């Protein structure tokens, strides 16, 4: 009998056999008869007027099928992209924004903006033709009137919370500590570049590397001016997303439109250079924050004034991030009686901001965790004790009215500090100093709401061959869903895992879906699966009662069998499913649901760094984490998700910065020559443990697990850097910890002294 793996077991990922033997199928692997190729001519300017576009020479190139501009798109009725959220999530106040044109019309607003689409028999011929396009430009000032329709380039200027209570607390506080923070911009860089193949045969079909098919299909249909039913999105294997593949891009409708124009399948695959300037970037958030405390160190009030630079357009969910995620858990896991926020979003001549792991929540956690360390340093408190003294007890409701159902915050922090052997830090510090390097320790407590789109559905179908198809509206992008989703269904129905096949990645398979963003898939898809399983058992009980010649009330279900209570007479679920199908009443079950609450993964991460004072080189030498992801469907896969997020968070803290030249508006880190990603030798062994508290907002008790490290690592590492450099007079540090920036911080501190 094949083994059955339930929730909590740790079988190896079944999809890995396909991947490591080269059997994965990504967009670039797909082939279609008559397929042709598209390239996009993109703006070299951050801000410029388009005076003239001459495509005659390009059209005359051999093998060229179409050279398309904004005029052609307008003539065919194509519409610009609009943001997912067009109004403040909390108040309903409309944002000020300009819809994003598919091809630039009149002027360009960032380097990399699409201007002309070229379709040719081969990619090489399309590239040759693109070089023949002549464009007359008039450069415009960078970050000046980027969008004439948006006064002062401000999309939103919003106050939230109890400002009067905060002001009163600050007037009477024994301690007030302020800190200016820059959560710098990064490029997400999934391993597989974005790509799409468009087909038109009376209906549009897009094969695409995406993590949110139904949502992007709907946005694309709106841009094409057709009903969503006229557009089908299919995702084969997706080589990572991390948020960059969450929202719609101009290429989606453009490639489908081009396929309709030329009457052949059209393929576009982004180069890595294109990805750097056209994939949605992330973070770029500045804040002035202040914390008021009484003499004993109890938090009284938090004030945050923040500015989010969202790039040239309000893309995807940028507005929702600032009015929901960023607001939701301000103050983190701490009991702060009064909070006042001033939140502003502004446009700039840079690539639009989208999301990456922990959007909004990461920025909020960075503020409070950096601020607490600054308070401890300036006011003489122990930073761990200061956190314990002010930690809320779950279930909690914060000062802004948002609730968290579960968590053991103080216990989790203590477990992490013990596992990190903080008591041994003085000895380790002395050993480092003997080698001429500085050692620092920092930690941060993260929390994030997960759930994403509030709607999800599953369809469970019992096939004639005895297998079970589990169809979901969620989207796998490398997390191991082909393993974990069968585990959840096996746990509920007692079916061997090998008989359960996950089906996803096709908008024709299921009516709707929220894809994968905000670590939502296990919570949202798993809850829909749970309820579908209950329905299956209820329907199956009637069939089993008839088969076993017993009253339905006397039928029990456990371990994949229906049994007459008090007897050994039973019938397997799969046999019941076969009988039901033959009777014309199949057990196939569709279930859709809408959540009312999110899940709240949380935990403590502890980092130790060594810094060479001669060169400024920072090394992450120790990392310890204790995380709470609720019930773990597969502990090994959960640990793998955590490891990836830790690496991404460490990358932002130590290496990555999407730096733009302030005068020219050019991206200075536009390739891996200038934008380093963390490698194995940049990271220590991860000491990861779990301290699970069952989530009460879903019947499985699960919490999202994909983003924790990316939220925690930036403040933990920056706190460690400041701890290491404090003897030299350094009191704050922001941005990627490159050797020059560390060296500069040390020199600036020396000058100040």
XYZ file of C-alpha atoms in Angstrom:
753
model
C 0.000 0.000 0.000
C 1.331 3.422 -0.936
C 2.206 5.565 2.085
C -0.138 8.358 3.022
C 1.302 11.611 4.265
C -0.872 13.814 6.413
C -0.590 17.317 7.782
C 2.590 17.496 9.827
C 4.514 14.861 7.872
C 7.579 15.786 5.830
C 7.714 13.868 2.551
C 10.100 15.129 -0.080
C 8.715 17.499 -2.653
C 7.229 15.410 -5.438
C 7.789 18.184 -8.026
C 11.557 18.187 -7.484
C 12.063 14.989 -9.445
C 10.711 16.804 -12.476
C 12.795 19.903 -11.918
C 16.173 18.301 -11.220
C 15.878 16.021 -14.255
C 15.197 18.942 -16.584
C 11.529 18.087 -17.120
C 10.183 21.423 -15.933
C 8.284 23.424 -18.556
C 8.567 27.179 -18.433
C 7.234 29.762 -20.871
C 10.492 29.829 -22.812
C 10.225 26.031 -23.313
C 6.871 26.248 -25.094
C 6.629 25.925 -28.879
C 3.687 26.563 -31.200
C 3.329 26.196 -34.944
C 4.025 29.443 -36.742
C 5.290 31.169 -33.627
C 6.942 34.553 -34.165
C 8.815 36.819 -31.805
C 8.370 40.236 -30.258
C 10.772 42.741 -28.760
C 10.043 46.058 -27.144
C 11.914 49.249 -27.815
C 12.093 50.923 -24.417
C 12.827 54.446 -23.343
C 16.464 55.316 -22.634
C 15.272 58.475 -20.873
C 13.724 58.820 -17.408
C 11.570 61.736 -18.583
C 11.275 62.992 -22.144
C 8.825 64.196 -24.744
C 8.419 62.040 -27.834
C 8.503 64.444 -30.772
C 8.553 61.930 -33.626
C 8.678 58.178 -34.193
C 9.778 56.982 -37.636
C 9.225 53.251 -38.159
C 9.569 53.124 -41.955
C 13.061 51.622 -41.985
C 12.104 49.048 -39.369
C 9.002 48.005 -41.301
C 11.152 47.434 -44.396
C 13.478 44.995 -42.616
C 13.201 41.359 -43.795
C 10.991 39.139 -41.687
C 9.258 42.017 -39.898
C 5.520 41.465 -39.455
C 4.482 44.494 -37.411
C 5.922 47.646 -35.875
C 3.342 49.023 -33.460
C 3.160 52.316 -31.570
C 0.764 54.069 -29.210
C -1.108 55.436 -32.224
C -1.858 51.891 -33.392
C -2.952 50.856 -29.912
C -5.264 53.857 -29.684
C -6.718 53.158 -33.116
C -7.520 49.583 -32.059
C -9.191 50.739 -28.860
C -6.663 49.428 -26.340
C -6.935 50.937 -22.870
C -4.148 51.761 -20.393
C -3.515 49.721 -17.271
C -5.181 50.872 -14.087
C -4.060 50.112 -10.525
C -5.685 47.273 -8.639
C -6.753 49.687 -5.904
C -7.879 53.125 -7.075
C -8.911 54.430 -3.667
C -7.757 54.395 -0.058
C -8.633 50.993 1.400
C -9.605 52.498 4.761
C -11.494 55.653 3.715
C -12.510 55.159 0.096
C -10.853 58.455 -0.878
C -9.772 58.261 -4.548
C -6.080 58.284 -5.352
C -4.669 60.795 -7.815
C -3.032 58.811 -10.597
C -2.504 58.558 -14.340
C -3.355 55.210 -15.960
C -0.258 53.489 -17.321
C -0.172 53.482 -21.144
C 0.671 50.207 -22.847
C 3.004 52.064 -25.187
C 4.203 55.537 -24.307
C 2.158 58.289 -25.939
C 3.557 61.803 -26.077
C 6.182 61.312 -23.405
C 7.984 58.725 -21.329
C 8.180 58.738 -17.547
C 10.885 56.197 -16.701
C 13.830 54.379 -18.225
C 12.524 51.104 -19.615
C 9.011 52.282 -20.429
C 7.731 50.491 -23.585
C 7.533 52.740 -26.652
C 7.395 50.515 -29.754
C 6.516 46.826 -30.189
C 8.249 44.961 -33.023
C 7.129 41.519 -34.241
C 9.252 39.487 -36.635
C 9.876 35.927 -37.758
C 12.802 35.596 -35.355
C 13.913 37.437 -32.276
C 17.127 38.452 -33.994
C 15.240 40.076 -36.868
C 12.970 41.876 -34.415
C 16.025 43.234 -32.611
C 17.592 44.354 -35.900
C 14.391 46.158 -36.846
C 14.136 47.849 -33.461
C 17.553 49.385 -34.044
C 16.224 51.027 -37.227
C 13.464 52.923 -35.418
C 14.204 56.649 -35.243
C 12.800 58.622 -32.316
C 13.268 62.334 -31.718
C 13.322 63.081 -27.991
C 13.203 66.266 -25.947
C 14.542 65.429 -22.494
C 12.503 66.833 -19.608
C 13.548 67.551 -16.017
C 13.750 64.480 -13.828
C 11.033 64.247 -11.142
C 9.401 67.458 -12.297
C 5.733 67.283 -13.283
C 6.058 63.604 -14.110
C 2.298 63.478 -14.472
C 0.657 66.805 -15.236
C -2.667 65.376 -14.091
C -1.312 64.681 -10.583
C -0.569 67.934 -8.707
C 2.926 67.937 -7.219
C 3.166 64.243 -8.161
C 1.378 63.313 -4.917
C -1.030 60.399 -5.303
C -2.141 60.397 -1.669
C -1.532 62.511 1.429
C -3.335 60.882 4.346
C -3.509 61.025 8.129
C -4.673 58.077 10.211
C -4.888 57.343 13.918
C -5.400 59.527 16.976
C -3.104 62.525 16.517
C -4.493 64.353 19.560
C -3.797 61.416 21.878
C -0.308 61.045 20.446
C 0.444 64.740 20.912
C -0.733 64.568 24.521
C 1.429 61.502 25.214
C 4.496 63.145 23.726
C 4.004 66.250 25.894
C 4.052 64.229 29.119
C 6.559 61.506 28.147
C 9.722 60.947 30.152
C 11.540 59.849 27.009
C 11.043 60.739 23.350
C 13.325 59.208 20.744
C 13.215 59.988 17.039
C 14.760 58.198 14.089
C 14.872 58.797 10.340
C 14.772 55.595 8.296
C 15.263 54.791 4.623
C 13.967 51.403 3.500
C 15.845 51.476 0.221
C 14.615 50.359 -3.191
C 15.378 46.874 -4.463
C 14.909 44.816 -7.635
C 13.083 41.533 -7.069
C 14.899 39.411 -9.666
C 13.047 36.063 -9.869
C 15.212 33.378 -11.449
C 12.903 33.012 -14.457
C 12.470 36.314 -16.322
C 8.985 37.457 -17.183
C 7.654 36.123 -20.466
C 4.490 35.506 -22.438
C 3.229 33.785 -25.580
C 0.026 35.169 -27.023
C -2.386 33.296 -29.293
C -5.553 34.594 -30.937
C -8.005 32.203 -32.588
C -11.199 34.131 -32.012
C -10.344 34.050 -28.309
C -7.212 35.307 -26.604
C -4.895 32.828 -24.834
C -1.772 33.938 -23.005
C 0.826 31.472 -21.756
C 2.553 33.519 -19.104
C 4.958 33.446 -16.187
C 2.682 34.875 -13.516
C 1.639 34.269 -9.916
C -1.879 35.716 -10.203
C -3.665 34.419 -13.280
C -7.294 35.361 -12.746
C -6.536 38.877 -11.557
C -4.117 39.536 -14.393
C -6.523 38.023 -16.911
C -9.223 40.430 -15.793
C -6.898 43.448 -15.993
C -5.719 42.347 -19.430
C -9.270 41.844 -20.689
C -10.152 45.358 -19.561
C -7.166 46.730 -21.450
C -8.126 44.792 -24.586
C -11.735 45.924 -24.254
C -13.183 42.405 -24.130
C -15.003 40.370 -21.456
C -12.781 38.251 -19.173
C -14.380 35.123 -20.645
C -12.728 36.003 -23.969
C -9.264 35.758 -22.396
C -7.570 32.641 -21.062
C -4.371 32.722 -18.982
C -2.216 29.603 -18.618
C 0.906 29.372 -16.471
C 3.272 26.432 -16.884
C 6.008 26.046 -14.265
C 6.912 29.446 -12.845
C 10.490 30.066 -11.794
C 9.826 32.352 -8.844
C 7.782 35.484 -8.426
C 8.358 37.130 -5.027
C 5.712 39.728 -5.909
C 7.215 40.908 -9.194
C 4.808 38.616 -11.079
C 1.774 39.493 -8.988
C 0.221 42.293 -11.017
C -0.491 43.063 -14.661
C 2.088 44.453 -17.071
C 1.723 46.202 -20.415
C 3.270 43.202 -22.159
C 0.213 41.046 -21.394
C -2.315 42.905 -23.564
C 0.385 43.977 -26.018
C 1.449 40.433 -26.873
C -2.162 39.265 -27.245
C -2.970 42.297 -29.380
C 0.072 41.608 -31.559
C -1.010 37.976 -31.980
C -4.372 39.185 -33.221
C -2.744 41.679 -35.595
C -0.341 39.208 -37.238
C -2.545 36.118 -36.988
C 0.197 33.971 -35.441
C 1.400 33.052 -31.942
C 3.706 35.787 -30.612
C 6.410 35.124 -28.050
C 8.166 37.635 -25.811
C 10.761 36.792 -23.180
C 12.349 39.588 -21.162
C 16.089 39.855 -21.035
C 17.630 40.249 -17.619
C 18.441 43.868 -18.499
C 14.781 44.484 -19.333
C 13.793 42.985 -16.019
C 15.942 45.447 -14.128
C 14.119 48.450 -15.622
C 10.631 47.064 -16.283
C 9.807 44.544 -13.531
C 8.020 46.153 -10.613
C 10.578 47.142 -8.008
C 9.995 47.272 -4.255
C 10.393 49.153 -0.956
C 11.707 52.776 -1.441
C 10.080 54.035 1.714
C 11.275 56.837 3.985
C 9.960 57.546 7.467
C 10.500 59.953 10.320
C 9.382 58.068 13.416
C 9.270 58.893 17.102
C 8.407 56.825 20.166
C 7.280 58.256 23.519
C 7.884 56.311 26.755
C 7.340 56.784 30.465
C 10.194 56.671 32.960
C 9.886 52.891 33.355
C 10.142 52.279 29.624
C 6.464 51.648 28.852
C 5.512 52.748 25.359
C 3.017 55.616 25.336
C 2.677 56.657 21.705
C 4.116 56.212 18.219
C 4.217 58.911 15.555
C 5.244 58.087 11.973
C 5.502 60.459 9.019
C 6.309 58.494 5.870
C 6.783 58.966 2.151
C 6.548 56.085 -0.314
C 8.136 56.653 -3.711
C 6.015 54.464 -6.010
C 7.801 55.249 -9.272
C 6.372 56.580 -12.517
C 2.903 55.034 -12.209
C 0.643 53.732 -9.469
C 1.080 50.143 -10.551
C -0.648 47.068 -9.190
C -1.420 47.313 -5.502
C 0.873 50.197 -4.545
C -1.984 52.221 -3.107
C -3.432 49.291 -1.180
C -0.039 48.530 0.365
C 0.200 52.026 1.829
C -3.396 52.163 3.113
C -3.751 48.577 4.312
C -0.612 46.485 4.804
C 1.554 49.389 5.989
C -1.174 50.652 8.290
C -2.454 47.317 9.550
C 0.234 46.416 12.073
C 2.017 49.684 12.814
C 3.794 49.184 16.102
C 4.236 45.476 15.463
C 3.547 43.143 18.385
C 3.848 45.893 20.973
C 1.092 47.422 23.102
C 1.192 51.088 22.099
C -1.846 53.024 23.357
C -1.816 55.746 20.689
C -0.538 55.794 17.111
C -0.640 58.578 14.535
C 0.404 58.111 10.912
C 0.996 60.547 8.105
C 1.294 58.571 4.874
C 2.200 60.107 1.520
C 2.771 58.399 -1.832
C 4.624 60.245 -4.573
C 5.520 59.655 -8.199
C 9.082 59.757 -9.546
C 10.891 59.062 -12.816
C 11.742 55.514 -11.793
C 10.418 52.037 -12.520
C 7.008 51.561 -10.858
C 6.945 49.986 -7.428
C 4.970 46.786 -6.971
C 5.379 44.346 -4.098
C 7.888 41.904 -2.763
C 7.887 39.682 0.302
C 6.179 41.482 3.193
C 5.070 44.692 1.414
C 4.014 47.367 3.884
C 4.448 45.057 6.851
C 8.218 44.930 6.309
C 8.400 48.712 6.263
C 6.333 48.963 9.465
C 8.379 46.310 11.298
C 11.616 47.991 10.244
C 10.415 51.255 11.800
C 9.443 49.910 15.214
C 12.324 47.445 15.581
C 14.957 50.015 14.652
C 13.266 52.600 16.851
C 13.232 50.318 19.912
C 16.974 49.729 19.596
C 17.542 53.481 19.341
C 15.453 54.002 22.498
C 17.419 51.358 24.382
C 20.732 52.849 23.325
C 19.831 56.464 24.099
C 17.863 55.890 27.317
C 19.879 53.078 28.871
C 17.366 50.238 28.651
C 18.200 46.638 27.881
C 16.800 46.157 24.401
C 15.446 42.657 24.993
C 13.805 43.606 28.277
C 12.367 46.745 26.691
C 10.658 44.578 24.107
C 9.352 42.082 26.672
C 7.980 44.880 28.839
C 5.915 46.227 25.968
C 4.856 43.126 24.084
C 1.127 42.638 23.703
C -0.532 39.355 24.621
C -2.460 37.644 21.826
C -5.267 37.832 21.002
C -4.598 41.552 20.668
C -6.167 44.597 19.069
C -3.806 47.468 18.315
C -4.414 51.188 18.637
C -5.623 51.402 15.045
C -8.303 48.767 15.619
C -6.696 45.799 13.853
C -6.699 42.434 15.618
C -4.221 39.557 15.780
C -5.685 36.229 16.851
C -2.692 34.246 18.085
C 0.982 34.243 18.949
C 3.317 33.730 21.919
C 5.440 36.803 21.335
C 7.488 37.039 24.535
C 8.097 33.293 24.678
C 9.165 33.219 21.037
C 11.602 36.077 21.596
C 13.097 34.360 24.632
C 13.486 31.085 22.748
C 15.279 32.858 19.915
C 17.670 34.681 22.258
C 18.488 31.446 24.108
C 19.039 29.575 20.844
C 21.300 32.405 19.653
C 23.415 31.991 22.817
C 23.259 35.706 23.533
C 24.910 35.115 26.898
C 28.065 34.093 25.033
C 28.247 37.289 22.990
C 30.947 38.987 25.137
C 33.299 36.064 24.585
C 32.578 36.004 20.857
C 33.039 39.767 20.686
C 36.411 39.500 22.414
C 37.511 36.776 20.019
C 36.526 38.939 17.043
C 38.381 41.952 18.448
C 41.479 39.795 18.850
C 41.317 39.288 15.089
C 40.929 43.011 14.495
C 37.233 42.984 13.600
C 34.123 44.339 15.288
C 31.193 42.111 16.235
C 27.617 43.192 16.746
C 24.342 41.474 17.572
C 20.904 42.617 16.519
C 17.432 41.177 16.592
C 13.963 42.014 15.388
C 10.465 40.688 15.983
C 8.439 40.375 12.797
C 4.720 40.042 12.220
C 2.715 40.117 9.016
C -0.865 39.639 7.956
C -1.279 37.037 5.202
C -4.281 36.360 3.028
C -4.092 38.520 -0.087
C -7.241 38.423 -2.158
C -10.156 37.545 0.166
C -11.775 35.109 -2.295
C -10.689 31.546 -3.112
C -12.095 28.271 -4.394
C -11.245 24.626 -5.039
C -12.796 21.876 -7.126
C -12.253 18.240 -6.083
C -13.022 15.700 -8.819
C -13.002 11.911 -8.498
C -11.773 10.556 -11.823
C -12.752 7.262 -13.438
C -9.226 5.867 -13.086
C -9.390 6.143 -9.298
C -7.315 9.290 -9.008
C -8.454 12.601 -7.566
C -7.972 15.962 -9.243
C -7.569 18.884 -6.875
C -8.118 22.098 -8.823
C -7.260 25.380 -7.150
C -7.339 29.076 -7.935
C -4.071 29.556 -6.077
C -0.762 29.538 -7.926
C 2.432 27.642 -7.295
C 5.643 29.524 -8.035
C 8.104 27.181 -6.358
C 6.652 26.739 -2.866
C 5.982 22.991 -3.105
C 2.198 23.019 -3.548
C 2.255 19.781 -5.560
C 3.331 18.149 -2.315
C 1.542 20.133 0.380
C -1.909 20.395 -1.189
C -2.216 16.601 -1.614
C -1.059 16.286 2.003
C -3.947 18.465 3.155
C -6.501 16.520 1.117
C -5.007 13.185 2.177
C -5.306 14.280 5.782
C -8.983 15.172 5.370
C -10.092 12.261 3.166
C -7.627 9.465 3.932
C -6.587 9.049 0.283
C -3.063 8.022 -0.713
C -1.075 11.079 -1.748
C 0.058 9.571 -5.020
C -3.574 9.380 -6.164
C -4.100 13.133 -5.690
C -2.993 15.461 -8.466
C -2.873 19.230 -8.089
C -4.254 21.076 -11.105
C -3.748 24.833 -11.316
C -2.370 27.525 -13.573
C -5.275 27.772 -16.038
C -8.146 30.235 -15.776
C -10.377 27.811 -17.685
C -10.074 25.176 -14.943
C -11.854 27.074 -12.187
C -14.086 30.161 -12.070
C -11.847 32.452 -10.063
C -8.687 32.565 -8.026
C -6.501 34.857 -5.964
C -3.231 33.384 -7.207
C -0.287 33.510 -4.866
C 0.614 36.680 -3.052
C 0.776 37.508 0.646
C 1.596 33.860 1.506
C -2.073 33.089 0.968
C -2.214 29.742 -0.804
C -2.167 27.300 2.118
C -4.520 29.412 4.214
C -6.973 30.324 1.459
C -6.801 27.231 -0.730
C -6.449 24.962 2.281
C -9.545 26.370 3.951
C -11.576 25.961 0.761
C -10.233 22.402 0.558
C -11.248 21.749 4.182
C -14.838 22.816 3.542
C -15.003 20.894 0.269
C -13.850 17.774 2.133
C -16.643 18.162 4.664
C -19.146 18.284 1.808
C -17.601 15.216 0.175
C -17.900 13.221 3.404
C -21.481 14.374 3.890
C -22.443 13.324 0.344
C -20.483 10.087 0.638
C -22.163 9.084 3.888
C -25.494 8.687 2.095
C -23.964 6.460 -0.604
C -22.072 4.421 1.998
C -25.205 3.910 4.086
C -26.988 2.461 1.097
C -24.025 0.222 0.230
C -23.672 -1.025 3.808
C -27.419 -1.350 4.338
C -27.361 0.885 7.403
C -28.924 4.114 8.545
C -27.037 7.199 7.452
C -26.861 8.343 11.097
C -24.951 5.150 11.941
C -22.182 5.774 9.418
C -18.871 7.119 10.672
C -15.988 8.327 8.509
C -12.322 8.005 9.444
C -9.033 7.142 7.782
C -10.534 7.036 4.297
C -13.344 4.599 5.143
C -17.038 4.812 5.918
C -17.861 2.384 8.742
C -21.045 1.237 10.424
C -20.610 2.337 14.028
C -19.922 -0.583 16.368
C -19.126 -3.040 13.542
C -16.244 -3.923 11.258
C -18.298 -3.336 8.131
C -16.764 -0.538 6.063
C -16.283 0.745 2.519
C -13.412 2.901 1.185
C -14.112 6.461 0.086
C -12.846 5.808 -3.446
C -15.265 2.898 -3.824
C -18.064 5.159 -2.598
C -16.955 7.748 -5.175
C -17.164 5.131 -7.946
C -20.664 4.085 -6.825
C -21.765 7.721 -6.679
C -20.491 8.369 -10.182
C -22.315 5.303 -11.518
C -25.487 6.475 -9.769
C -25.240 9.860 -11.457
C -24.577 11.673 -8.162
C -20.771 12.091 -8.169
C -18.908 13.236 -5.086
C -17.182 15.916 -7.138
C -17.345 19.101 -5.080
C -16.692 22.753 -5.759
C -16.330 25.151 -2.848
C -15.755 28.915 -2.828
C -15.338 31.034 0.254
C -14.497 34.575 1.324
C -12.296 35.221 4.325
C -13.047 37.760 7.022
C -9.657 37.648 8.748
C -6.013 37.112 7.902
C -3.379 34.912 9.500
C -0.466 36.442 11.391
C 2.861 34.615 11.177
C 5.399 36.106 13.551
C 8.742 35.407 15.120
C 12.133 36.625 16.276
C 15.312 36.704 14.200
C 18.768 37.246 15.707
C 21.752 38.226 13.575
C 25.427 38.597 14.365
C 27.811 40.428 12.074
C 31.521 41.028 11.919
C 32.846 44.263 10.412
C 36.391 44.899 9.253
C 37.054 48.506 10.336
C 39.832 48.869 7.763
C 37.731 47.945 4.735
C 34.124 48.259 5.854
C 33.345 44.686 4.818
C 30.371 43.245 6.731
C 29.987 39.504 7.215
C 26.830 37.860 8.518
C 28.366 35.203 10.753
C 25.433 33.861 12.799
C 21.695 33.702 12.298
C 19.039 32.296 14.607
C 15.273 32.407 14.213
C 12.223 31.088 16.014
C 9.083 31.512 13.926
C 5.394 30.857 14.475
C 3.646 29.646 11.315
C 0.801 27.917 13.125
C 0.175 24.303 12.122
C 2.899 23.170 9.715
C 1.565 21.168 6.785
C 5.090 20.047 5.877
C 7.822 21.243 8.275
C 10.631 20.688 5.773
C 8.922 22.734 3.065
C 8.095 25.447 5.618
C 11.760 25.588 6.597
C 12.733 25.890 2.940
C 10.359 28.803 2.506
C 11.840 30.453 5.584
C 15.390 29.953 4.309
C 14.588 31.651 1.020
C 13.036 34.641 2.769
C 16.002 34.918 5.131
C 18.367 35.011 2.159
C 16.265 37.667 0.444
C 16.115 39.826 3.565
C 19.844 39.477 4.107
C 20.378 40.433 0.476
C 18.573 43.724 0.951
C 20.389 44.479 4.188
C 23.892 43.651 2.987
C 24.098 43.909 -0.784
C 21.145 45.053 -2.861
C 20.231 48.609 -3.803
C 18.386 49.762 -6.907
C 20.238 53.064 -6.932
C 19.272 55.842 -9.351
C 21.413 58.830 -10.243
C 19.678 61.867 -8.773
C 20.511 64.122 -11.721
C 20.218 61.835 -14.748
C 17.507 59.520 -13.423
C 19.419 56.521 -14.754
C 19.423 53.231 -12.854
C 22.989 52.767 -11.648
C 22.504 49.115 -10.715
C 21.013 47.782 -13.931
C 22.742 44.407 -14.111
C 24.301 41.800 -11.867
C 27.632 43.537 -12.399
C 26.323 46.341 -10.191
C 23.488 44.658 -8.298
C 24.740 41.695 -6.256
C 22.416 38.982 -4.987
C 23.350 36.923 -1.918
C 25.307 33.765 -2.629
C 25.935 30.770 -0.430
C 29.169 32.185 0.981
C 27.399 35.409 2.004
C 25.198 33.472 4.420
C 25.873 31.397 7.547
C 24.075 28.198 8.446
C 20.540 29.023 9.515
C 19.524 27.993 13.029
C 15.754 27.854 12.562
C 13.133 26.551 14.986
C 9.367 26.876 15.305
C 7.156 27.912 18.200
C 3.725 27.266 16.750
C 0.490 28.682 18.079
C -2.593 27.487 16.275
C -4.235 30.118 14.103
C -7.884 30.578 14.998
C -8.985 32.261 11.759
C -9.068 29.030 9.752
C -9.995 25.402 10.519
C -6.544 24.077 9.603
C -4.773 26.362 12.070
C -2.171 27.369 9.459
C -0.397 30.685 8.927
C 1.458 31.899 5.848
C 5.173 31.120 5.998
C 6.820 32.594 2.915
C 7.836 36.099 3.982
C 9.085 36.142 7.586
C 12.812 36.359 6.969
C 12.441 39.095 4.375
C 10.544 41.154 6.960
C 12.868 40.499 9.898
C 16.349 40.453 8.415
C 16.714 44.108 7.405
C 16.117 45.509 10.914
C 17.927 42.626 12.625
C 21.082 43.093 10.534
C 20.987 46.886 10.713
C 20.583 46.694 14.485
C 23.592 44.363 14.558
C 25.630 46.772 12.420
C 24.875 49.703 14.720
C 25.704 47.512 17.733
C 29.077 46.675 16.207
C 29.871 50.268 15.255
C 28.533 51.941 18.403
C 32.011 52.097 20.013
C 33.070 54.225 17.035
C 30.191 56.655 17.539
C 27.853 55.334 14.823
C 24.244 55.675 15.993
C 22.265 54.883 12.853
C 22.728 53.116 9.536
C 20.409 52.684 6.558
C 20.681 51.172 3.121
C 22.700 48.277 1.774
C 25.710 47.605 3.990
C 28.294 47.829 1.228
C 31.913 48.300 2.306
C 32.020 51.916 1.143
C 28.830 52.871 2.969
C 30.050 51.238 6.180
C 33.461 52.869 5.794
C 31.741 56.228 5.202
C 29.561 55.808 8.302
C 32.643 55.185 10.421
C 34.443 58.219 8.984
C 31.392 60.469 9.461
C 31.127 59.376 13.092
C 34.816 60.111 13.620
C 34.405 63.612 12.182
C 31.384 64.265 14.411
C 33.454 63.419 17.454
